[in-house]
PDB file of C-alpha atoms in Angstrom:
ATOM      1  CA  UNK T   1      54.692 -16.966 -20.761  1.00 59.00           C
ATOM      2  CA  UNK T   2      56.452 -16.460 -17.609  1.00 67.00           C
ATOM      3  CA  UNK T   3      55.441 -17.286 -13.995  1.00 68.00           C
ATOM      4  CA  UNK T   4      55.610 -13.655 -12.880  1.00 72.00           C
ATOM      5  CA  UNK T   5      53.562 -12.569 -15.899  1.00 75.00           C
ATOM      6  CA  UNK T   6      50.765 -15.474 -15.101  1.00 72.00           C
ATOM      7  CA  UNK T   7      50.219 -14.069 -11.909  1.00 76.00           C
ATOM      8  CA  UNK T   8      49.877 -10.450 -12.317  1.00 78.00           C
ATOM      9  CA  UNK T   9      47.389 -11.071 -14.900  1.00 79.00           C
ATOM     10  CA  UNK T  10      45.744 -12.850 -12.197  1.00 75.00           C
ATOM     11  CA  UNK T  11      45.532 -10.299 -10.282  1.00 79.00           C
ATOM     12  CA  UNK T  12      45.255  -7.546 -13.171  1.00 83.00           C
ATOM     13  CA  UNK T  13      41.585  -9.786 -14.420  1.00 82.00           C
ATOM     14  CA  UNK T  14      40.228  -9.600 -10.972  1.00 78.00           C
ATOM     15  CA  UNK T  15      41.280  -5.748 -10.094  1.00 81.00           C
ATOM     16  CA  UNK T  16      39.488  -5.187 -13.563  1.00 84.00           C
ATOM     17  CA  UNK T  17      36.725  -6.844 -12.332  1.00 78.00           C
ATOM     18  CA  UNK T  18      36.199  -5.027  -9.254  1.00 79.00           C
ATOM     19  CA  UNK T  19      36.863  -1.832 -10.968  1.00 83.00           C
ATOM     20  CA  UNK T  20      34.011  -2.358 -13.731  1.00 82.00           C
ATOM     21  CA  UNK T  21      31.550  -3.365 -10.489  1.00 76.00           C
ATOM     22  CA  UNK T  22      32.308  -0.433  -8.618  1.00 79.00           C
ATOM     23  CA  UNK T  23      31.776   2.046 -11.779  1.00 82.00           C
ATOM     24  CA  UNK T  24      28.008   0.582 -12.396  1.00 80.00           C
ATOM     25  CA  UNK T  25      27.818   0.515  -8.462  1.00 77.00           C
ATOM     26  CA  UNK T  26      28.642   4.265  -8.818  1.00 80.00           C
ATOM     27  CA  UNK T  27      26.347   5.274 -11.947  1.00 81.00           C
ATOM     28  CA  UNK T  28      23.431   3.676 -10.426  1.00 76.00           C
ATOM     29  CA  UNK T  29      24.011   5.151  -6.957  1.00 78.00           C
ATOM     30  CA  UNK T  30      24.289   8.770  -8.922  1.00 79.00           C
ATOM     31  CA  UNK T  31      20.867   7.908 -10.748  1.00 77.00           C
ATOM     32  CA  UNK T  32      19.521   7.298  -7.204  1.00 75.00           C
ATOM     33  CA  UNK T  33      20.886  10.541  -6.038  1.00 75.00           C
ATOM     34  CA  UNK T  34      19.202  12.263  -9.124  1.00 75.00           C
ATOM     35  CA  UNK T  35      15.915  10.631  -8.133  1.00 70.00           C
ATOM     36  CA  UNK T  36      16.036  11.289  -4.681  1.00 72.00           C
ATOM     37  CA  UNK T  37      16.103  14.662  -5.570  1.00 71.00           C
ATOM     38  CA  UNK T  38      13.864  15.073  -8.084  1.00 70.00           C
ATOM     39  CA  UNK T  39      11.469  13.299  -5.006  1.00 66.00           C
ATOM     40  CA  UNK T  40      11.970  16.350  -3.298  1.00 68.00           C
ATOM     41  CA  UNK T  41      11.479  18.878  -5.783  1.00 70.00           C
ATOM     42  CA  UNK T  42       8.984  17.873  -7.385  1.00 72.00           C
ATOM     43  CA  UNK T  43       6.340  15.789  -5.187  1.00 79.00           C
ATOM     44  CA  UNK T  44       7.589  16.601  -1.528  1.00 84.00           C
ATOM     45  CA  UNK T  45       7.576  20.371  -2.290  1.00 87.00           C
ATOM     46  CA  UNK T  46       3.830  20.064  -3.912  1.00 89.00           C
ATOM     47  CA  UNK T  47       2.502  17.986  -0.513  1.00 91.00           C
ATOM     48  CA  UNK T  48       3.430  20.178   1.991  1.00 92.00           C
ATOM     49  CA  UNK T  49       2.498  22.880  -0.294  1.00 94.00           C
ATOM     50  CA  UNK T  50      -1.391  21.174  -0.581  1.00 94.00           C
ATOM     51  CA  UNK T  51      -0.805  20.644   3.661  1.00 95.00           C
ATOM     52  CA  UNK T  52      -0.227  24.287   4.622  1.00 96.00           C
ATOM     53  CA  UNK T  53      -3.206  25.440   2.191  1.00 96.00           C
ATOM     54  CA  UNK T  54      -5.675  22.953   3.567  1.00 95.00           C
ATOM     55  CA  UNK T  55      -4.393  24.325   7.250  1.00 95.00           C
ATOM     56  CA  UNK T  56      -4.392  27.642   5.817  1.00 95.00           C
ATOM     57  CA  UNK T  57      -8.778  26.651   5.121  1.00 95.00           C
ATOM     58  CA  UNK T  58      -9.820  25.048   8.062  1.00 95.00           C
ATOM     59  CA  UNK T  59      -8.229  28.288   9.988  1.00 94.00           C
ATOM     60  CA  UNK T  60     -10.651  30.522   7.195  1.00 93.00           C
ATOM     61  CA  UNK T  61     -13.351  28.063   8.299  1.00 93.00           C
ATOM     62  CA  UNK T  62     -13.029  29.613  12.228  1.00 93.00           C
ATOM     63  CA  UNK T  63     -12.557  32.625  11.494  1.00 91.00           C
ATOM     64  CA  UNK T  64     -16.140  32.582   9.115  1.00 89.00           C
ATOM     65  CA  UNK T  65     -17.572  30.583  12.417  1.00 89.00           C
ATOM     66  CA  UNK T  66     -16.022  33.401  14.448  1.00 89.00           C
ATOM     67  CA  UNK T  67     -18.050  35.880  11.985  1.00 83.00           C
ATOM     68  CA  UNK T  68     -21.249  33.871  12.691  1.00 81.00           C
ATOM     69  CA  UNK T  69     -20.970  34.644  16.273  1.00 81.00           C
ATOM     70  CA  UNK T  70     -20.296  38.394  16.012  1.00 76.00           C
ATOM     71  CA  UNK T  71     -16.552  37.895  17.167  1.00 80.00           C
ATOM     72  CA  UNK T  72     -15.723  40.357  14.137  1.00 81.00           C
ATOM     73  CA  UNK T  73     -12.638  41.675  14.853  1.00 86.00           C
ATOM     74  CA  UNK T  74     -11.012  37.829  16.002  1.00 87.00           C
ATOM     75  CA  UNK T  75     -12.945  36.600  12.816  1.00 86.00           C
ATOM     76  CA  UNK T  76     -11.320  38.911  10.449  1.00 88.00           C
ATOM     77  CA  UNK T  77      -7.910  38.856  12.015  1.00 90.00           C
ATOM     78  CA  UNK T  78      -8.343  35.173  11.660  1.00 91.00           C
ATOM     79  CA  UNK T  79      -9.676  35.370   7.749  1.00 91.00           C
ATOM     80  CA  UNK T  80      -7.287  37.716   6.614  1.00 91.00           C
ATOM     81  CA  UNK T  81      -3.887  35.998   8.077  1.00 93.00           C
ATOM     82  CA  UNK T  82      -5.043  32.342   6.938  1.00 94.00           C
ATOM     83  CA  UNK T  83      -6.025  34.058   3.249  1.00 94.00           C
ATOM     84  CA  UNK T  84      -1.994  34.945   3.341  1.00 95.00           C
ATOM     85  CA  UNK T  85      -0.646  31.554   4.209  1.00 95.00           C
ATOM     86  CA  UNK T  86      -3.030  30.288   1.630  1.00 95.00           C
ATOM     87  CA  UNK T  87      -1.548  32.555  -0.781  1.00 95.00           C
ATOM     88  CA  UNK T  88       1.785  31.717   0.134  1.00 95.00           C
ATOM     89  CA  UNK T  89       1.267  27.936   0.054  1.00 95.00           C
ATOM     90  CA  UNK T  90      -0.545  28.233  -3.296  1.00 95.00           C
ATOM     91  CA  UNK T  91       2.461  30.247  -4.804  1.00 95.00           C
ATOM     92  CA  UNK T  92       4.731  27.400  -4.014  1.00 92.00           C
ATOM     93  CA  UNK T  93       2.463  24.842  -5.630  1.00 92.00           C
ATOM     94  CA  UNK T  94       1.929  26.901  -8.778  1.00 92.00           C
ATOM     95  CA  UNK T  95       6.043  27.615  -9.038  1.00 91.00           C
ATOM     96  CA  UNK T  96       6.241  23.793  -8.232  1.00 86.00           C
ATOM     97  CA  UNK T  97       4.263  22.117 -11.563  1.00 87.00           C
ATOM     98  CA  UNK T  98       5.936  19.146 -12.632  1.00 83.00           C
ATOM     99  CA  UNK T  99       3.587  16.360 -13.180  1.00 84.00           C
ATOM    100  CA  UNK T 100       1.030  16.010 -16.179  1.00 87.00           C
ATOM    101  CA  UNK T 101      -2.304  17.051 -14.740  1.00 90.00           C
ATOM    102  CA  UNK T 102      -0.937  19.206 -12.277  1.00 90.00           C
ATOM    103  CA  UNK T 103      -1.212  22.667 -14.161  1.00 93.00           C
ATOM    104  CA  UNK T 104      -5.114  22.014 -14.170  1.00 95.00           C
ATOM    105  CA  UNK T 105      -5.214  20.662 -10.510  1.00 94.00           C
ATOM    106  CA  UNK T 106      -3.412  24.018  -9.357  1.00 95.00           C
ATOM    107  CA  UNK T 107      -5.706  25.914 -11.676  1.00 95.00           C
ATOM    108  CA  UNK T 108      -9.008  23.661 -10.113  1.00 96.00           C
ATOM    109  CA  UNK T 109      -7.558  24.734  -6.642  1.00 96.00           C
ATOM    110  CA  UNK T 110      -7.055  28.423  -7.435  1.00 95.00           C
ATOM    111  CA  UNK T 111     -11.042  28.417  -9.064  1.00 95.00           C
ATOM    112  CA  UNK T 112     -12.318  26.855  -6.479  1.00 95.00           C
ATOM    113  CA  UNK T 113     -10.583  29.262  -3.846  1.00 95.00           C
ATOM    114  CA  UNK T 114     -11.510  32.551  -5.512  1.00 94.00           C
ATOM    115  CA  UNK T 115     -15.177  31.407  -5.316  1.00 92.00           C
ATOM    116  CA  UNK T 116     -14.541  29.960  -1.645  1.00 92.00           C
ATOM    117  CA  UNK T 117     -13.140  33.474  -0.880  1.00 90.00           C
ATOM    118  CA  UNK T 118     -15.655  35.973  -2.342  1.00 88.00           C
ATOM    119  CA  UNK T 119     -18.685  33.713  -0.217  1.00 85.00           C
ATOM    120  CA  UNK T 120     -16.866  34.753   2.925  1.00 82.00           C
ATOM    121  CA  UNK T 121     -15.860  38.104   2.352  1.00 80.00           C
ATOM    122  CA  UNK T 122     -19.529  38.954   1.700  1.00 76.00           C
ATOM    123  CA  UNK T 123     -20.789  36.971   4.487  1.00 73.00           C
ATOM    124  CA  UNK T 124     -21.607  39.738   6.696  1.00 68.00           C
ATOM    125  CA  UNK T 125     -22.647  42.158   4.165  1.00 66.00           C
ATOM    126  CA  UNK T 126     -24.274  39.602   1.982  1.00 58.00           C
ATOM    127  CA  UNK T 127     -26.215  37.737   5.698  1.00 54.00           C
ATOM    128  CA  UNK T 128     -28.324  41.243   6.189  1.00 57.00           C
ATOM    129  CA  UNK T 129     -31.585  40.386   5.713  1.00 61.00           C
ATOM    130  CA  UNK T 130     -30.710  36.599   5.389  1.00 68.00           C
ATOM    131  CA  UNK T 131     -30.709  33.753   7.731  1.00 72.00           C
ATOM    132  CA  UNK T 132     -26.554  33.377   8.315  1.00 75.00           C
ATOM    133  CA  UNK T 133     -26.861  29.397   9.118  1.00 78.00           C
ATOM    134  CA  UNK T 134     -28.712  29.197   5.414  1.00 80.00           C
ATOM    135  CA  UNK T 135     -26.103  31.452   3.587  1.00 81.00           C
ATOM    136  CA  UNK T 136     -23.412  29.646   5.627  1.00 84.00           C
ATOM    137  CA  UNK T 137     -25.299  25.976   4.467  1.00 86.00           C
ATOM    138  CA  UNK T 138     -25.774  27.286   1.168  1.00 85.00           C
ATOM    139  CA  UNK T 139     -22.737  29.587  -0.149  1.00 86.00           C
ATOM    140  CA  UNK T 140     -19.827  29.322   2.618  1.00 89.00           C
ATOM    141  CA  UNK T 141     -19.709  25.334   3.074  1.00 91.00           C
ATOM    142  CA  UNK T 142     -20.291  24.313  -0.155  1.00 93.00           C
ATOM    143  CA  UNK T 143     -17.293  26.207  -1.504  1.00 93.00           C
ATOM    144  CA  UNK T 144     -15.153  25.269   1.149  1.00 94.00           C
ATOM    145  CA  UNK T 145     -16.321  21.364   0.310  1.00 95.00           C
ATOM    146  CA  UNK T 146     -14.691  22.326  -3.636  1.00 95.00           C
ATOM    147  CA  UNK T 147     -11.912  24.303  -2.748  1.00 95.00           C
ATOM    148  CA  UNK T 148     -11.226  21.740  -0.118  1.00 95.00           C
ATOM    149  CA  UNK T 149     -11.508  18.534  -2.416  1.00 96.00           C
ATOM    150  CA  UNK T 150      -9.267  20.680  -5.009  1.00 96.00           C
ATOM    151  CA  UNK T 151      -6.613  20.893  -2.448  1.00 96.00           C
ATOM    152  CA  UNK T 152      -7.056  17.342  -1.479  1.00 95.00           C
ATOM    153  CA  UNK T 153      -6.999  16.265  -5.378  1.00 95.00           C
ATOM    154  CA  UNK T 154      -3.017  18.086  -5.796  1.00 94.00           C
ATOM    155  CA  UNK T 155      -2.422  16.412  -2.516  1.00 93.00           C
ATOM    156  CA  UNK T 156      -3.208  12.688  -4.021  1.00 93.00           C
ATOM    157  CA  UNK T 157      -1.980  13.788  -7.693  1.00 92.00           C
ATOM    158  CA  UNK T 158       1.663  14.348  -5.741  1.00 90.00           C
ATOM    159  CA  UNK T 159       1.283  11.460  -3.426  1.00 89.00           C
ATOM    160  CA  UNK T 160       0.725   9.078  -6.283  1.00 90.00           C
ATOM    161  CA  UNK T 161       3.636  10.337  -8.052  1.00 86.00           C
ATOM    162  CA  UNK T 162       5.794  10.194  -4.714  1.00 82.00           C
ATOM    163  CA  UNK T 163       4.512   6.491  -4.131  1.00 84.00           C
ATOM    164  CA  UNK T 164       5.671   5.619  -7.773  1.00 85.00           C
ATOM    165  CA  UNK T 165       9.306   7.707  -7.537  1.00 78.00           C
ATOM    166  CA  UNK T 166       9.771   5.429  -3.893  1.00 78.00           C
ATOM    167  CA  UNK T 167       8.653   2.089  -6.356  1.00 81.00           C
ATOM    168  CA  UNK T 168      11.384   3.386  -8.523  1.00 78.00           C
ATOM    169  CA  UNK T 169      13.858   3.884  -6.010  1.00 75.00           C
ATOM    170  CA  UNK T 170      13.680   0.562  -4.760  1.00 75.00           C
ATOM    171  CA  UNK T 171      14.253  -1.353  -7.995  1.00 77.00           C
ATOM    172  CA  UNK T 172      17.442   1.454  -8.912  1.00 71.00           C
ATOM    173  CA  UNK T 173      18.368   0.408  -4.635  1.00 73.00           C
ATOM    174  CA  UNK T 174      18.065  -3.548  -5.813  1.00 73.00           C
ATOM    175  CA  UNK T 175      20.025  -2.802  -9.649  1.00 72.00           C
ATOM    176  CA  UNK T 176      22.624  -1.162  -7.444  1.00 73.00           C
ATOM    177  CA  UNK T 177      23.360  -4.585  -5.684  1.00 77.00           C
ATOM    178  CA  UNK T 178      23.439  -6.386  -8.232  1.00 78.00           C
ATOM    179  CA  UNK T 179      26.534  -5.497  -9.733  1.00 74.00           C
ATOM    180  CA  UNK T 180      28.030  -5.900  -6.458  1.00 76.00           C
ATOM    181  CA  UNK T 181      26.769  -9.619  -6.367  1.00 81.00           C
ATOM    182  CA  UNK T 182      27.925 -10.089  -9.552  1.00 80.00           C
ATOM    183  CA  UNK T 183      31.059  -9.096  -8.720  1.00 77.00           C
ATOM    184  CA  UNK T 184      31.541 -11.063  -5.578  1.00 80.00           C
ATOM    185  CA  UNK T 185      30.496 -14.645  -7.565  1.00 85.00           C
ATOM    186  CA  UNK T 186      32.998 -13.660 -10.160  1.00 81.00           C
ATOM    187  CA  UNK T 187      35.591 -12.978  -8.153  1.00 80.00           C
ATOM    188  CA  UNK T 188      34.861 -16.519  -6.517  1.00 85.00           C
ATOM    189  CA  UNK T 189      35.101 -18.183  -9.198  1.00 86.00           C
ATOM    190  CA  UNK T 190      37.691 -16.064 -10.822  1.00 82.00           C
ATOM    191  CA  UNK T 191      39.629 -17.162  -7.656  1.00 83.00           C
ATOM    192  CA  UNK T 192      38.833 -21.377  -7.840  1.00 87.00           C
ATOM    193  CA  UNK T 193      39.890 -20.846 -11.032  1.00 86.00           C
ATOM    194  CA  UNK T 194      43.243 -19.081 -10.722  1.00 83.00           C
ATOM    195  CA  UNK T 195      43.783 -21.745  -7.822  1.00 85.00           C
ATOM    196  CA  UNK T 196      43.420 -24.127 -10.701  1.00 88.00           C
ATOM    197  CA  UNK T 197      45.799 -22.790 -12.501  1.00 83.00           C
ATOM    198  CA  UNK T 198      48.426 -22.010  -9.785  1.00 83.00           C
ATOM    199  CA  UNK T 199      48.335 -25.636  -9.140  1.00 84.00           C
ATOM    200  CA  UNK T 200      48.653 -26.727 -12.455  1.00 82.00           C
ATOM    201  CA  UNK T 201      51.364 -24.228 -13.701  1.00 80.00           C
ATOM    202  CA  UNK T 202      53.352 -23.572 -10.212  1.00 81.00           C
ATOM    203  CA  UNK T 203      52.616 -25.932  -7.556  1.00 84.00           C
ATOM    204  CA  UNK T 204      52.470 -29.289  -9.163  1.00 83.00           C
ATOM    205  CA  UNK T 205      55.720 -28.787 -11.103  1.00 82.00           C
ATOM    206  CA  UNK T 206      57.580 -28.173  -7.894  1.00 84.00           C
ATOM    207  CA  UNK T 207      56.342 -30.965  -6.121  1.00 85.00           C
ATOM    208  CA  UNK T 208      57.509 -32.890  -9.474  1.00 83.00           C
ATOM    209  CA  UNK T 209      60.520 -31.357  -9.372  1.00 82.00           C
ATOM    210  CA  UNK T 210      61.223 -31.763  -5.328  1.00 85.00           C
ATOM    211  CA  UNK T 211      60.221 -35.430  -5.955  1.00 85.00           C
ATOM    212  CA  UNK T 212      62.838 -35.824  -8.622  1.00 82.00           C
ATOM    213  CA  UNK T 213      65.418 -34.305  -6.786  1.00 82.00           C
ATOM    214  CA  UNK T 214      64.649 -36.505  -3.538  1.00 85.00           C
ATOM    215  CA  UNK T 215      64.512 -39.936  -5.301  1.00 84.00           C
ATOM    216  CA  UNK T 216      68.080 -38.968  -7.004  1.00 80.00           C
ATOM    217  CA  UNK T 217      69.318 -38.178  -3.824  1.00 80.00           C
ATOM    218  CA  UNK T 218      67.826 -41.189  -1.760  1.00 83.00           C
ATOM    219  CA  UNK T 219      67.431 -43.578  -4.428  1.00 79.00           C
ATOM    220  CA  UNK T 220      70.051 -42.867  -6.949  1.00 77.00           C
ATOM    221  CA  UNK T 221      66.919 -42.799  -9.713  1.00 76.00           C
ATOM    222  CA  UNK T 222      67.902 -40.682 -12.955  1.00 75.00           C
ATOM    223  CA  UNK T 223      67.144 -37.619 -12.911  1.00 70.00           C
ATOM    224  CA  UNK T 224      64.773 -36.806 -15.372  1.00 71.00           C
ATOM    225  CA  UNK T 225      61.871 -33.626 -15.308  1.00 68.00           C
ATOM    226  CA  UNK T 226      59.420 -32.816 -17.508  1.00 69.00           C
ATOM    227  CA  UNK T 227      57.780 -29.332 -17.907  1.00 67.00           C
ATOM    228  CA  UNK T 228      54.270 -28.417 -20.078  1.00 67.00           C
ATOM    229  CA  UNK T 229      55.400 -24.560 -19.814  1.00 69.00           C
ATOM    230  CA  UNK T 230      58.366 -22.542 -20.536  1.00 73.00           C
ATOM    231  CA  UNK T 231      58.848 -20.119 -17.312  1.00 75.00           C
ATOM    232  CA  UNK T 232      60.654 -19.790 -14.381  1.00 78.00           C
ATOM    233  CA  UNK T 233      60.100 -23.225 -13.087  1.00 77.00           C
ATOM    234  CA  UNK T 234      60.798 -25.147 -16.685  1.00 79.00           C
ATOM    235  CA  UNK T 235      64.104 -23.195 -16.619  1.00 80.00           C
ATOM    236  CA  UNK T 236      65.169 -23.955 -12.893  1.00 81.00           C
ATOM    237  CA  UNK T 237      64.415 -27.431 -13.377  1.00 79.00           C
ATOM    238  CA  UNK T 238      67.135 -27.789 -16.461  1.00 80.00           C
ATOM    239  CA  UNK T 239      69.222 -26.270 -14.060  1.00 81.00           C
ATOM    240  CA  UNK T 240      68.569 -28.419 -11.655  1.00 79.00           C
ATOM    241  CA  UNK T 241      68.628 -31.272 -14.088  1.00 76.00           C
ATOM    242  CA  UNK T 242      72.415 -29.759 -15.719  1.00 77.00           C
ATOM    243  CA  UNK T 243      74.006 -29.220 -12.079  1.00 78.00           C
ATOM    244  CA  UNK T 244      72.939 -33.411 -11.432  1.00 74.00           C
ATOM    245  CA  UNK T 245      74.189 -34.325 -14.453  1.00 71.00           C
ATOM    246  CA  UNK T 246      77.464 -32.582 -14.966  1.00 72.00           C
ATOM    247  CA  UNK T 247      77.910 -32.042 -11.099  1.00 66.00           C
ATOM    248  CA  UNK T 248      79.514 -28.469 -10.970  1.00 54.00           C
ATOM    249  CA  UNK T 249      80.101 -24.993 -12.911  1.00 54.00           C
ATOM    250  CA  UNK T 250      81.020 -25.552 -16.624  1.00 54.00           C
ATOM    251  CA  UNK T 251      84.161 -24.125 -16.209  1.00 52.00           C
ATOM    252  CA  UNK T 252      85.316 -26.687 -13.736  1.00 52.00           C
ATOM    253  CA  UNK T 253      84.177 -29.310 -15.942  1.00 49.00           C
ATOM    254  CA  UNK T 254      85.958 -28.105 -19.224  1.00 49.00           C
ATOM    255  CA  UNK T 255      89.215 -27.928 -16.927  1.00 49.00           C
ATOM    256  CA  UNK T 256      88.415 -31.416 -15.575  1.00 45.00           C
TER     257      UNK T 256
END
């Protein structure tokens, strides 16, 4: 095997390693990318969903106070714009079911709401005759309590899931470095290893040959080198070894 060969192999071994680290570095940072979005899809999307219909209840929940003190036309205007952003919010958490369980939490909610919804819009007509602070103790808060914990139920259902996709995350985050670290202690000992070998198959050989060479000159010692490999360096030390010996070209010898 020849010197140049032993070297680019070398090199060829540890560009191979790198190469095979930096593909798993790249799948697992794709699977992260995957899950990242997926995080957003499918829990984020739900949350803020829950967040904009519990809003959109509190604002019902003035308006029906509103009601209770015979600001009709602020209470309805209230009611009726916080039943649309409910509806809106709702829509995007029904379009948004992605988690087992979730289908009957959005159903729970949407029970819940249509209950929550007919006690208020018969508050007024449904109060003549009654004490409003009972109906509004007995009908109107109660189903605000369910439609509320509903809501709040999709909220924690998400959440959950969101908490476990981040758990998830981390570990892909930490299996992503990995490969990396690998990588780095193989190339370290990849290159103790090729510094072994350059030592043992390049340098050494030269020094035994630039010793030979010096005692011959200085000394007068014969001139004798041995080699373990056949390369480059085997072959210039027989030349070195031949132009000692015979002392000149071949042809200038034959004529001599």
């Amino acid at each position: 095997m020849n010197l140049r060969f032993k070297i680019l192999s070398g090199f060829l071994i540890l560009a191979v390693m790198l190469f095979a680290a930096g593909l798993v570095s790249i799948a697992e940072l794709n699977r992260i990318r995957y899950s990242v979005r997926g995080l957003l899809e499918e829990n984020y999307i739900s949350i803020v969903a829950a967040r904009d219909m519990r809003d959109a209840l509190e604002e019902q929940h003035s308006g029906i106070l509103m009601l209770a003190l015979k600001d009709r036309e602020d209470g309805w205007q209230s009611l009726e714009k916080a039943h649309g952003d409910f509806q809106q919010a709702f829509a995007r958490a029904r379009e948004n079911i992605t988690l087992p369980g979730e289908r009957e939490s959005v159903d729970a909610v949407e029970t819940a709401y249509l209950l929550f919804r007919a006690s208020w819009s018969n508050f007024e007509a449904g109060s003549r005759g009654r004490d409003k602070k009972l109906l509004y103790l007995e009908e109107v808060y109660p189903s605000l309590q369910n439609v509320t914990t509903a809501v709040n139920h999709l909220m924690t259902l998400n959440g959950n899931a969101l908490h476990d996709t981040a758990v998830g995350l981390q570990n892909q985050a930490g299996r992503t470095i990995m490969p990396g670290i690998v990588a780095i202690i193989a190339a370290i000992v990849f290159t103790l290893v090729f510094n072994f070998f350059i030592n043992l198959y390049v340098i050494a050989p030269i020094r035994r040959l630039t010793r030979a060479v010096t005692s011959h000159v200085r000394d007068g010692e014969p001139m004798i080198i041995r080699t373990e490999s056949r390369d480059e360096i085997s072959r210039l030390a027989e030349a070195i070894q031949e132009l000692v010996l015979y002392g000149g070209p071949k042809n200038s010898r034959k004529s001599s």
